[in-house]
Amino acid sequence: MKKKTIVGIFFAVIFLSLTFFNSWSNAAVYDEATRDKITPMREIVRPFTAPSIMNDTGDFLSRVAYDSSLVSDKRIKWKIVGYEKTSNFHITEGDKKLKANDKIIITIGANPQLQLPDVHSWCLVYVNDVMARYHSNEDHRLAVFKYIQPTRINVTGFTDIYEIGFIDFFEYLERSTAVDQSMWTFEDKVAIYNYTLITENNNVTKIQLTFDKKSGFLNEMDYRVSYINGTGDPAGVNISLIRLHGWGLQYNISTWLIWTPIIMLTVGLIVAIRMRLFQRYRLHREAKKLAKRE
């Protein structure tokens, strides 16, 4: 073997060895720093779950109907627009820790009307396009229900409402004796749910959900938690979500904000082409150049 070849192989082995050693040492330092910085006794991780605002038994779920727009491949988005937390407190959706500007995406994988009780089989939750996974189908269902509510319900046979067949779901919530009315405020277009829990340790959880009555979609969420952990240290988080729609706009901003200038530009372009304005402008510039030369 030539001397140059041996020297080349030697330096290649040295380079690879240094690369692997550097990667290993960085990983070891990171693990050690993480282990010292965060301990289970001081960090609090709470799932981003919905309160019990509806009966999620199979019998109940088989009676509900959803907005007609909920079809296969439909995607509904929410964005975290406000997020403040202490360093020892984390809010999660499924197995994902949430942070500011994250997007929550609900993907409809099948026709809901064909599998009404099995919400986990037709409705999936994503955090920034990464699927959020839950410990059980029940947890998955509760996660979905804080974003999407039914719009209709077959109340035939229910004991608290007479046999009147399908009615508006929010009308059912407003009239049903099985629903705690003190937690709900019903307006023309929205239904607002307020829930507050204060424990004996002065831990406070507050959540406000604003649903669009027509679609059943969550418009806004405000979630606030203050907590004293096992070592007596305070921890807490304030987080707010808002629904997005076309062009990534917030639900309360009309898409005409985007469509109006696009339509005006398109119409103007068509008019300019039909009136040969571009050709006239070009001739005008050439005429000015000739005039300058003369």
C-alpha positions as protocol buffer text, in pm:
chain_id: "A"
residue {
  index: 1
  type: MET
  ca { x: 0 y: 0 z: 0 }
}
residue {
  index: 2
  type: LYS
  ca { x: 133 y: 344 z: -89 }
}
residue {
  index: 3
  type: LYS
  ca { x: 245 y: 584 z: 182 }
}
residue {
  index: 4
  type: LYS
  ca { x: -5 y: 851 z: 74 }
}
residue {
  index: 5
  type: THR
  ca { x: -291 y: 602 z: 101 }
}
residue {
  index: 6
  type: ILE
  ca { x: -188 y: 497 z: 453 }
}
residue {
  index: 7
  type: VAL
  ca { x: -160 y: 861 z: 566 }
}
residue {
  index: 8
  type: GLY
  ca { x: -503 y: 939 z: 415 }
}
residue {
  index: 9
  type: ILE
  ca { x: -668 y: 647 z: 592 }
}
residue {
  index: 10
  type: PHE
  ca { x: -501 y: 746 z: 921 }
}
residue {
  index: 11
  type: PHE
  ca { x: -632 y: 1104 z: 908 }
}
residue {
  index: 12
  type: ALA
  ca { x: -981 y: 984 z: 802 }
}
residue {
  index: 13
  type: VAL
  ca { x: -997 y: 754 z: 1108 }
}
residue {
  index: 14
  type: ILE
  ca { x: -878 y: 1039 z: 1335 }
}
residue {
  index: 15
  type: PHE
  ca { x: -1143 y: 1275 z: 1191 }
}
residue {
  index: 16
  type: LEU
  ca { x: -1426 y: 1023 z: 1237 }
}
residue {
  index: 17
  type: SER
  ca { x: -1311 y: 941 z: 1590 }
}
residue {
  index: 18
  type: LEU
  ca { x: -1308 y: 1310 z: 1686 }
}
residue {
  index: 19
  type: THR
  ca { x: -1655 y: 1356 z: 1537 }
}
residue {
  index: 20
  type: PHE
  ca { x: -1804 y: 1067 z: 1733 }
}
residue {
  index: 21
  type: PHE
  ca { x: -1627 y: 1176 z: 2053 }
}
residue {
  index: 22
  type: ASN
  ca { x: -1759 y: 1531 z: 2016 }
}
residue {
  index: 23
  type: SER
  ca { x: -2116 y: 1407 z: 1963 }
}
residue {
  index: 24
  type: TRP
  ca { x: -2093 y: 1171 z: 2261 }
}
residue {
  index: 25
  type: SER
  ca { x: -1948 y: 1438 z: 2492 }
}
residue {
  index: 26
  type: ASN
  ca { x: -2213 y: 1694 z: 2390 }
}
residue {
  index: 27
  type: ALA
  ca { x: -2489 y: 1442 z: 2458 }
}
residue {
  index: 28
  type: ALA
  ca { x: -2342 y: 1357 z: 2796 }
}
residue {
  index: 29
  type: VAL
  ca { x: -2316 y: 1726 z: 2894 }
}
residue {
  index: 30
  type: TYR
  ca { x: -2675 y: 1792 z: 2779 }
}
residue {
  index: 31
  type: ASP
  ca { x: -2809 y: 1495 z: 2976 }
}
residue {
  index: 32
  type: GLU
  ca { x: -2624 y: 1601 z: 3288 }
}
residue {
  index: 33
  type: ALA
  ca { x: -2741 y: 1964 z: 3258 }
}
residue {
  index: 34
  type: THR
  ca { x: -3100 y: 1854 z: 3203 }
}
residue {
  index: 35
  type: ARG
  ca { x: -3089 y: 1618 z: 3497 }
}
residue {
  index: 36
  type: ASP
  ca { x: -2962 y: 1895 z: 3725 }
}
residue {
  index: 37
  type: LYS
  ca { x: -3204 y: 2161 z: 3599 }
}
residue {
  index: 38
  type: ILE
  ca { x: -3532 y: 1971 z: 3606 }
}
residue {
  index: 39
  type: THR
  ca { x: -3643 y: 1723 z: 3866 }
}
residue {
  index: 40
  type: PRO
  ca { x: -3983 y: 1551 z: 3888 }
}
residue {
  index: 41
  type: MET
  ca { x: -4040 y: 1701 z: 4233 }
}
residue {
  index: 42
  type: ARG
  ca { x: -4032 y: 2057 z: 4099 }
}
residue {
  index: 43
  type: GLU
  ca { x: -4181 y: 2035 z: 3751 }
}
residue {
  index: 44
  type: ILE
  ca { x: -4556 y: 2016 z: 3694 }
}
residue {
  index: 45
  type: VAL
  ca { x: -4701 y: 1884 z: 3369 }
}
residue {
  index: 46
  type: ARG
  ca { x: -5077 y: 1907 z: 3325 }
}
residue {
  index: 47
  type: PRO
  ca { x: -5274 y: 1762 z: 3035 }
}
residue {
  index: 48
  type: PHE
  ca { x: -5469 y: 2012 z: 2830 }
}
residue {
  index: 49
  type: THR
  ca { x: -5802 y: 1840 z: 2892 }
}
residue {
  index: 50
  type: ALA
  ca { x: -6157 y: 1960 z: 2859 }
}
residue {
  index: 51
  type: PRO
  ca { x: -6392 y: 1966 z: 3158 }
}
residue {
  index: 52
  type: SER
  ca { x: -6688 y: 1731 z: 3168 }
}
residue {
  index: 53
  type: ILE
  ca { x: -6925 y: 1942 z: 2961 }
}
residue {
  index: 54
  type: MET
  ca { x: -7099 y: 1652 z: 2791 }
}
residue {
  index: 55
  type: ASN
  ca { x: -7184 y: 1290 z: 2852 }
}
residue {
  index: 56
  type: ASP
  ca { x: -6930 y: 1088 z: 2650 }
}
residue {
  index: 57
  type: THR
  ca { x: -7098 y: 749 z: 2678 }
}
residue {
  index: 58
  type: GLY
  ca { x: -7155 y: 552 z: 2359 }
}
residue {
  index: 59
  type: ASP
  ca { x: -7533 y: 586 z: 2385 }
}
residue {
  index: 60
  type: PHE
  ca { x: -7512 y: 964 z: 2407 }
}
residue {
  index: 61
  type: LEU
  ca { x: -7255 y: 994 z: 2129 }
}
residue {
  index: 62
  type: SER
  ca { x: -7467 y: 781 z: 1896 }
}
residue {
  index: 63
  type: ARG
  ca { x: -7744 y: 1045 z: 1923 }
}
residue {
  index: 64
  type: VAL
  ca { x: -7542 y: 1348 z: 1814 }
}
residue {
  index: 65
  type: ALA
  ca { x: -7475 y: 1502 z: 1473 }
}
residue {
  index: 66
  type: TYR
  ca { x: -7199 y: 1738 z: 1363 }
}
residue {
  index: 67
  type: ASP
  ca { x: -7170 y: 2027 z: 1122 }
}
residue {
  index: 68
  type: SER
  ca { x: -7199 y: 1923 z: 756 }
}
residue {
  index: 69
  type: SER
  ca { x: -6849 y: 2059 z: 686 }
}
residue {
  index: 70
  type: LEU
  ca { x: -6694 y: 1783 z: 897 }
}
residue {
  index: 71
  type: VAL
  ca { x: -6606 y: 1543 z: 616 }
}
residue {
  index: 72
  type: SER
  ca { x: -6299 y: 1335 z: 536 }
}
residue {
  index: 73
  type: ASP
  ca { x: -5975 y: 1536 z: 502 }
}
residue {
  index: 74
  type: LYS
  ca { x: -6130 y: 1844 z: 662 }
}
residue {
  index: 75
  type: ARG
  ca { x: -5874 y: 2035 z: 875 }
}
residue {
  index: 76
  type: ILE
  ca { x: -5963 y: 2288 z: 1145 }
}
residue {
  index: 77
  type: LYS
  ca { x: -5690 y: 2499 z: 1305 }
}
residue {
  index: 78
  type: TRP
  ca { x: -5639 y: 2690 z: 1628 }
}
residue {
  index: 79
  type: LYS
  ca { x: -5338 y: 2898 z: 1727 }
}
residue {
  index: 80
  type: ILE
  ca { x: -5192 y: 2972 z: 2069 }
}
residue {
  index: 81
  type: VAL
  ca { x: -5199 y: 3352 z: 2067 }
}
residue {
  index: 82
  type: GLY
  ca { x: -5112 y: 3408 z: 2433 }
}
residue {
  index: 83
  type: TYR
  ca { x: -4883 y: 3199 z: 2653 }
}
residue {
  index: 84
  type: GLU
  ca { x: -4721 y: 3284 z: 2985 }
}
residue {
  index: 85
  type: LYS
  ca { x: -4590 y: 3023 z: 3228 }
}
residue {
  index: 86
  type: THR
  ca { x: -4343 y: 2964 z: 3507 }
}
residue {
  index: 87
  type: SER
  ca { x: -4033 y: 2758 z: 3427 }
}
residue {
  index: 88
  type: ASN
  ca { x: -4159 y: 2463 z: 3631 }
}
residue {
  index: 89
  type: PHE
  ca { x: -4501 y: 2430 z: 3469 }
}
residue {
  index: 90
  type: HIS
  ca { x: -4593 y: 2277 z: 3134 }
}
residue {
  index: 91
  type: ILE
  ca { x: -4926 y: 2234 z: 2956 }
}
residue {
  index: 92
  type: THR
  ca { x: -4951 y: 1938 z: 2720 }
}
residue {
  index: 93
  type: GLU
  ca { x: -5184 y: 1827 z: 2443 }
}
residue {
  index: 94
  type: GLY
  ca { x: -5158 y: 1453 z: 2429 }
}
residue {
  index: 95
  type: ASP
  ca { x: -4786 y: 1381 z: 2461 }
}
residue {
  index: 96
  type: LYS
  ca { x: -4669 y: 1720 z: 2327 }
}
residue {
  index: 97
  type: LYS
  ca { x: -4560 y: 2013 z: 2545 }
}
residue {
  index: 98
  type: LEU
  ca { x: -4724 y: 2329 z: 2414 }
}
residue {
  index: 99
  type: LYS
  ca { x: -4550 y: 2662 z: 2357 }
}
residue {
  index: 100
  type: ALA
  ca { x: -4638 y: 3004 z: 2220 }
}
residue {
  index: 101
  type: ASN
  ca { x: -4754 y: 3018 z: 1855 }
}
residue {
  index: 102
  type: ASP
  ca { x: -4814 y: 2642 z: 1834 }
}
residue {
  index: 103
  type: LYS
  ca { x: -5102 y: 2540 z: 1612 }
}
residue {
  index: 104
  type: ILE
  ca { x: -5357 y: 2281 z: 1716 }
}
residue {
  index: 105
  type: ILE
  ca { x: -5495 y: 2102 z: 1411 }
}
residue {
  index: 106
  type: ILE
  ca { x: -5795 y: 1870 z: 1405 }
}
residue {
  index: 107
  type: THR
  ca { x: -5799 y: 1637 z: 1105 }
}
residue {
  index: 108
  type: ILE
  ca { x: -6116 y: 1451 z: 1011 }
}
residue {
  index: 109
  type: GLY
  ca { x: -6006 y: 1109 z: 885 }
}
residue {
  index: 110
  type: ALA
  ca { x: -6348 y: 960 z: 806 }
}
residue {
  index: 111
  type: ASN
  ca { x: -6717 y: 1044 z: 787 }
}
residue {
  index: 112
  type: PRO
  ca { x: -6822 y: 1115 z: 1149 }
}
residue {
  index: 113
  type: GLN
  ca { x: -7181 y: 1007 z: 1084 }
}
residue {
  index: 114
  type: LEU
  ca { x: -7065 y: 650 z: 1016 }
}
residue {
  index: 115
  type: GLN
  ca { x: -6879 y: 612 z: 1347 }
}
residue {
  index: 116
  type: LEU
  ca { x: -7036 y: 862 z: 1585 }
}
residue {
  index: 117
  type: PRO
  ca { x: -6942 y: 705 z: 1921 }
}
residue {
  index: 118
  type: ASP
  ca { x: -6584 y: 624 z: 1811 }
}
residue {
  index: 119
  type: VAL
  ca { x: -6454 y: 981 z: 1800 }
}
residue {
  index: 120
  type: HIS
  ca { x: -6093 y: 864 z: 1825 }
}
residue {
  index: 121
  type: SER
  ca { x: -6130 y: 671 z: 1498 }
}
residue {
  index: 122
  type: TRP
  ca { x: -6239 y: 965 z: 1279 }
}
residue {
  index: 123
  type: CYS
  ca { x: -6098 y: 1272 z: 1450 }
}
residue {
  index: 124
  type: LEU
  ca { x: -5723 y: 1317 z: 1513 }
}
residue {
  index: 125
  type: VAL
  ca { x: -5542 y: 1593 z: 1702 }
}
residue {
  index: 126
  type: TYR
  ca { x: -5211 y: 1735 z: 1578 }
}
residue {
  index: 127
  type: VAL
  ca { x: -4970 y: 1987 z: 1731 }
}
residue {
  index: 128
  type: ASN
  ca { x: -4784 y: 2162 z: 1448 }
}
residue {
  index: 129
  type: ASP
  ca { x: -4851 y: 1869 z: 1213 }
}
residue {
  index: 130
  type: VAL
  ca { x: -4726 y: 1611 z: 1467 }
}
residue {
  index: 131
  type: MET
  ca { x: -4995 y: 1378 z: 1597 }
}
residue {
  index: 132
  type: ALA
  ca { x: -5072 y: 1407 z: 1969 }
}
residue {
  index: 133
  type: ARG
  ca { x: -5114 y: 1068 z: 2134 }
}
residue {
  index: 134
  type: TYR
  ca { x: -5331 y: 994 z: 2437 }
}
residue {
  index: 135
  type: HIS
  ca { x: -5329 y: 726 z: 2705 }
}
residue {
  index: 136
  type: SER
  ca { x: -5679 y: 605 z: 2620 }
}
residue {
  index: 137
  type: ASN
  ca { x: -5966 y: 653 z: 2377 }
}
residue {
  index: 138
  type: GLU
  ca { x: -6157 y: 836 z: 2652 }
}
residue {
  index: 139
  type: ASP
  ca { x: -5878 y: 1093 z: 2688 }
}
residue {
  index: 140
  type: HIS
  ca { x: -5875 y: 1132 z: 2311 }
}
residue {
  index: 141
  type: ARG
  ca { x: -6251 y: 1194 z: 2301 }
}
residue {
  index: 142
  type: LEU
  ca { x: -6229 y: 1457 z: 2573 }
}
residue {
  index: 143
  type: ALA
  ca { x: -5947 y: 1630 z: 2387 }
}
residue {
  index: 144
  type: VAL
  ca { x: -6161 y: 1652 z: 2074 }
}
residue {
  index: 145
  type: PHE
  ca { x: -6470 y: 1775 z: 2259 }
}
residue {
  index: 146
  type: LYS
  ca { x: -6302 y: 2092 z: 2374 }
}
residue {
  index: 147
  type: TYR
  ca { x: -6251 y: 2189 z: 2010 }
}
residue {
  index: 148
  type: ILE
  ca { x: -6561 y: 2051 z: 1836 }
}
residue {
  index: 149
  type: GLN
  ca { x: -6909 y: 2025 z: 1980 }
}
residue {
  index: 150
  type: PRO
  ca { x: -7207 y: 1856 z: 1811 }
}
residue {
  index: 151
  type: THR
  ca { x: -7467 y: 2076 z: 1645 }
}
residue {
  index: 152
  type: ARG
  ca { x: -7770 y: 1847 z: 1669 }
}
residue {
  index: 153
  type: ILE
  ca { x: -7889 y: 1581 z: 1909 }
}
residue {
  index: 154
  type: ASN
  ca { x: -8169 y: 1326 z: 1903 }
}
residue {
  index: 155
  type: VAL
  ca { x: -8329 y: 1370 z: 2244 }
}
residue {
  index: 156
  type: THR
  ca { x: -8612 y: 1123 z: 2186 }
}
residue {
  index: 157
  type: GLY
  ca { x: -8652 y: 924 z: 2506 }
}
residue {
  index: 158
  type: PHE
  ca { x: -8440 y: 1152 z: 2724 }
}
residue {
  index: 159
  type: THR
  ca { x: -8602 y: 1191 z: 3064 }
}
residue {
  index: 160
  type: ASP
  ca { x: -8535 y: 1563 z: 3103 }
}
residue {
  index: 161
  type: ILE
  ca { x: -8679 y: 1668 z: 2765 }
}
residue {
  index: 162
  type: TYR
  ca { x: -8996 y: 1539 z: 2605 }
}
residue {
  index: 163
  type: GLU
  ca { x: -8985 y: 1329 z: 2290 }
}
residue {
  index: 164
  type: ILE
  ca { x: -8927 y: 1595 z: 2027 }
}
residue {
  index: 165
  type: GLY
  ca { x: -8659 y: 1430 z: 1814 }
}
residue {
  index: 166
  type: PHE
  ca { x: -8358 y: 1617 z: 1677 }
}
residue {
  index: 167
  type: ILE
  ca { x: -8298 y: 1964 z: 1821 }
}
residue {
  index: 168
  type: ASP
  ca { x: -8013 y: 2209 z: 1831 }
}
residue {
  index: 169
  type: PHE
  ca { x: -7740 y: 2079 z: 2064 }
}
residue {
  index: 170
  type: PHE
  ca { x: -7686 y: 2413 z: 2239 }
}
residue {
  index: 171
  type: GLU
  ca { x: -8061 y: 2443 z: 2282 }
}
residue {
  index: 172
  type: TYR
  ca { x: -8044 y: 2108 z: 2458 }
}
residue {
  index: 173
  type: LEU
  ca { x: -7767 y: 2236 z: 2686 }
}
residue {
  index: 174
  type: GLU
  ca { x: -7969 y: 2546 z: 2764 }
}
residue {
  index: 175
  type: ARG
  ca { x: -8291 y: 2354 z: 2845 }
}
residue {
  index: 176
  type: SER
  ca { x: -8164 y: 2030 z: 2994 }
}
residue {
  index: 177
  type: THR
  ca { x: -8198 y: 1980 z: 3369 }
}
residue {
  index: 178
  type: ALA
  ca { x: -7892 y: 1752 z: 3352 }
}
residue {
  index: 179
  type: VAL
  ca { x: -7667 y: 2047 z: 3261 }
}
residue {
  index: 180
  type: ASP
  ca { x: -7533 y: 2290 z: 3522 }
}
residue {
  index: 181
  type: GLN
  ca { x: -7674 y: 2616 z: 3386 }
}
residue {
  index: 182
  type: SER
  ca { x: -7453 y: 2825 z: 3615 }
}
residue {
  index: 183
  type: MET
  ca { x: -7155 y: 2730 z: 3397 }
}
residue {
  index: 184
  type: TRP
  ca { x: -7311 y: 2839 z: 3066 }
}
residue {
  index: 185
  type: THR
  ca { x: -7395 y: 3172 z: 2905 }
}
residue {
  index: 186
  type: PHE
  ca { x: -7597 y: 3153 z: 2581 }
}
residue {
  index: 187
  type: GLU
  ca { x: -7596 y: 3436 z: 2328 }
}
residue {
  index: 188
  type: ASP
  ca { x: -7733 y: 3466 z: 1975 }
}
residue {
  index: 189
  type: LYS
  ca { x: -7430 y: 3322 z: 1796 }
}
residue {
  index: 190
  type: VAL
  ca { x: -7209 y: 3177 z: 2071 }
}
residue {
  index: 191
  type: ALA
  ca { x: -7229 y: 2964 z: 2382 }
}
residue {
  index: 192
  type: ILE
  ca { x: -6977 y: 3041 z: 2658 }
}
residue {
  index: 193
  type: TYR
  ca { x: -6866 y: 2786 z: 2915 }
}
residue {
  index: 194
  type: ASN
  ca { x: -6697 y: 2900 z: 3238 }
}
residue {
  index: 195
  type: TYR
  ca { x: -6543 y: 2661 z: 3487 }
}
residue {
  index: 196
  type: THR
  ca { x: -6348 y: 2736 z: 3806 }
}
residue {
  index: 197
  type: LEU
  ca { x: -6192 y: 2484 z: 4044 }
}
residue {
  index: 198
  type: ILE
  ca { x: -6027 y: 2584 z: 4373 }
}
residue {
  index: 199
  type: THR
  ca { x: -5874 y: 2306 z: 4586 }
}
residue {
  index: 200
  type: GLU
  ca { x: -5791 y: 2303 z: 4955 }
}
residue {
  index: 201
  type: ASN
  ca { x: -5429 y: 2394 z: 4871 }
}
residue {
  index: 202
  type: ASN
  ca { x: -5548 y: 2712 z: 4702 }
}
residue {
  index: 203
  type: ASN
  ca { x: -5472 y: 2569 z: 4360 }
}
residue {
  index: 204
  type: VAL
  ca { x: -5691 y: 2745 z: 4106 }
}
residue {
  index: 205
  type: THR
  ca { x: -5796 y: 2633 z: 3758 }
}
residue {
  index: 206
  type: LYS
  ca { x: -6010 y: 2853 z: 3535 }
}
residue {
  index: 207
  type: ILE
  ca { x: -6122 y: 2783 z: 3181 }
}
residue {
  index: 208
  type: GLN
  ca { x: -6348 y: 2974 z: 2944 }
}
residue {
  index: 209
  type: LEU
  ca { x: -6460 y: 2817 z: 2616 }
}
residue {
  index: 210
  type: THR
  ca { x: -6650 y: 3015 z: 2353 }
}
residue {
  index: 211
  type: PHE
  ca { x: -6825 y: 2794 z: 2097 }
}
residue {
  index: 212
  type: ASP
  ca { x: -6979 y: 2897 z: 1767 }
}
residue {
  index: 213
  type: LYS
  ca { x: -7337 y: 2773 z: 1780 }
}
residue {
  index: 214
  type: LYS
  ca { x: -7374 y: 2723 z: 1404 }
}
residue {
  index: 215
  type: SER
  ca { x: -7068 y: 2503 z: 1349 }
}
residue {
  index: 216
  type: GLY
  ca { x: -6998 y: 2375 z: 1701 }
}
residue {
  index: 217
  type: PHE
  ca { x: -6634 y: 2486 z: 1666 }
}
residue {
  index: 218
  type: LEU
  ca { x: -6442 y: 2639 z: 1953 }
}
residue {
  index: 219
  type: ASN
  ca { x: -6379 y: 3007 z: 1870 }
}
residue {
  index: 220
  type: GLU
  ca { x: -6167 y: 3105 z: 2169 }
}
residue {
  index: 221
  type: MET
  ca { x: -6025 y: 2947 z: 2481 }
}
residue {
  index: 222
  type: ASP
  ca { x: -5878 y: 3109 z: 2791 }
}
residue {
  index: 223
  type: TYR
  ca { x: -5708 y: 2872 z: 3033 }
}
residue {
  index: 224
  type: ARG
  ca { x: -5549 y: 2985 z: 3362 }
}
residue {
  index: 225
  type: VAL
  ca { x: -5387 y: 2770 z: 3630 }
}
residue {
  index: 226
  type: SER
  ca { x: -5204 y: 2865 z: 3950 }
}
residue {
  index: 227
  type: TYR
  ca { x: -5055 y: 2582 z: 4151 }
}
residue {
  index: 228
  type: ILE
  ca { x: -4836 y: 2508 z: 4453 }
}
residue {
  index: 229
  type: ASN
  ca { x: -4620 y: 2203 z: 4385 }
}
residue {
  index: 230
  type: GLY
  ca { x: -4484 y: 1942 z: 4624 }
}
residue {
  index: 231
  type: THR
  ca { x: -4192 y: 2160 z: 4738 }
}
residue {
  index: 232
  type: GLY
  ca { x: -4414 y: 2461 z: 4808 }
}
residue {
  index: 233
  type: ASP
  ca { x: -4299 y: 2653 z: 4500 }
}
residue {
  index: 234
  type: PRO
  ca { x: -4564 y: 2842 z: 4299 }
}
residue {
  index: 235
  type: ALA
  ca { x: -4626 y: 2740 z: 3940 }
}
residue {
  index: 236
  type: GLY
  ca { x: -4877 y: 2848 z: 3683 }
}
residue {
  index: 237
  type: VAL
  ca { x: -4974 y: 2923 z: 3326 }
}
residue {
  index: 238
  type: ASN
  ca { x: -5201 y: 3154 z: 3127 }
}
residue {
  index: 239
  type: ILE
  ca { x: -5279 y: 3029 z: 2779 }
}
residue {
  index: 240
  type: SER
  ca { x: -5526 y: 3145 z: 2513 }
}
residue {
  index: 241
  type: LEU
  ca { x: -5624 y: 2992 z: 2180 }
}
residue {
  index: 242
  type: ILE
  ca { x: -5815 y: 3135 z: 1887 }
}
residue {
  index: 243
  type: ARG
  ca { x: -5962 y: 2959 z: 1584 }
}
residue {
  index: 244
  type: LEU
  ca { x: -5820 y: 3022 z: 1238 }
}
residue {
  index: 245
  type: HIS
  ca { x: -5998 y: 2997 z: 904 }
}
residue {
  index: 246
  type: GLY
  ca { x: -5923 y: 3082 z: 539 }
}
residue {
  index: 247
  type: TRP
  ca { x: -5579 y: 3235 z: 464 }
}
residue {
  index: 248
  type: GLY
  ca { x: -5479 y: 3171 z: 827 }
}
residue {
  index: 249
  type: LEU
  ca { x: -5695 y: 3460 z: 951 }
}
residue {
  index: 250
  type: GLN
  ca { x: -5864 y: 3462 z: 1288 }
}
residue {
  index: 251
  type: TYR
  ca { x: -6225 y: 3346 z: 1287 }
}
residue {
  index: 252
  type: ASN
  ca { x: -6354 y: 3701 z: 1349 }
}
residue {
  index: 253
  type: ILE
  ca { x: -6169 y: 3854 z: 1053 }
}
residue {
  index: 254
  type: SER
  ca { x: -6342 y: 3820 z: 717 }
}
residue {
  index: 255
  type: THR
  ca { x: -6153 y: 3658 z: 429 }
}
residue {
  index: 256
  type: TRP
  ca { x: -6270 y: 3954 z: 221 }
}
residue {
  index: 257
  type: LEU
  ca { x: -5968 y: 4130 z: 371 }
}
residue {
  index: 258
  type: ILE
  ca { x: -5762 y: 3913 z: 134 }
}
residue {
  index: 259
  type: TRP
  ca { x: -6012 y: 3854 z: -144 }
}
residue {
  index: 260
  type: THR
  ca { x: -6095 y: 4223 z: -203 }
}
residue {
  index: 261
  type: PRO
  ca { x: -5745 y: 4334 z: -316 }
}
residue {
  index: 262
  type: ILE
  ca { x: -5703 y: 4012 z: -517 }
}
residue {
  index: 263
  type: ILE
  ca { x: -6033 y: 4073 z: -700 }
}
residue {
  index: 264
  type: MET
  ca { x: -5948 y: 4441 z: -758 }
}
residue {
  index: 265
  type: LEU
  ca { x: -5604 y: 4351 z: -893 }
}
residue {
  index: 266
  type: THR
  ca { x: -5751 y: 4083 z: -1123 }
}
residue {
  index: 267
  type: VAL
  ca { x: -6021 y: 4317 z: -1258 }
}
residue {
  index: 268
  type: GLY
  ca { x: -5765 y: 4594 z: -1307 }
}
residue {
  index: 269
  type: LEU
  ca { x: -5535 y: 4355 z: -1496 }
}
residue {
  index: 270
  type: ILE
  ca { x: -5819 y: 4242 z: -1724 }
}
residue {
  index: 271
  type: VAL
  ca { x: -5917 y: 4603 z: -1797 }
}
residue {
  index: 272
  type: ALA
  ca { x: -5556 y: 4696 z: -1869 }
}
residue {
  index: 273
  type: ILE
  ca { x: -5516 y: 4407 z: -2113 }
}
residue {
  index: 274
  type: ARG
  ca { x: -5846 y: 4479 z: -2288 }
}
residue {
  index: 275
  type: MET
  ca { x: -5761 y: 4850 z: -2329 }
}
residue {
  index: 276
  type: ARG
  ca { x: -5404 y: 4774 z: -2433 }
}
residue {
  index: 277
  type: LEU
  ca { x: -5276 y: 5001 z: -2157 }
}
residue {
  index: 278
  type: PHE
  ca { x: -4942 y: 4822 z: -2136 }
}
residue {
  index: 279
  type: GLN
  ca { x: -4877 y: 4873 z: -2509 }
}
residue {
  index: 280
  type: ARG
  ca { x: -4979 y: 5239 z: -2485 }
}
residue {
  index: 281
  type: TYR
  ca { x: -4749 y: 5294 z: -2192 }
}
residue {
  index: 282
  type: ARG
  ca { x: -4460 y: 5134 z: -2378 }
}
residue {
  index: 283
  type: LEU
  ca { x: -4523 y: 5354 z: -2686 }
}
residue {
  index: 284
  type: HIS
  ca { x: -4542 y: 5659 z: -2461 }
}
residue {
  index: 285
  type: ARG
  ca { x: -4200 y: 5582 z: -2307 }
}
residue {
  index: 286
  type: GLU
  ca { x: -4043 y: 5524 z: -2650 }
}
residue {
  index: 287
  type: ALA
  ca { x: -4190 y: 5853 z: -2773 }
}
residue {
  index: 288
  type: LYS
  ca { x: -4035 y: 6036 z: -2476 }
}
residue {
  index: 289
  type: LYS
  ca { x: -3696 y: 5877 z: -2547 }
}
residue {
  index: 290
  type: LEU
  ca { x: -3714 y: 5988 z: -2913 }
}
residue {
  index: 291
  type: ALA
  ca { x: -3810 y: 6339 z: -2806 }
}
residue {
  index: 292
  type: LYS
  ca { x: -3506 y: 6360 z: -2576 }
}
residue {
  index: 293
  type: ARG
  ca { x: -3273 y: 6245 z: -2852 }
}
residue {
  index: 294
  type: GLU
  ca { x: -3405 y: 6512 z: -3089 }
}
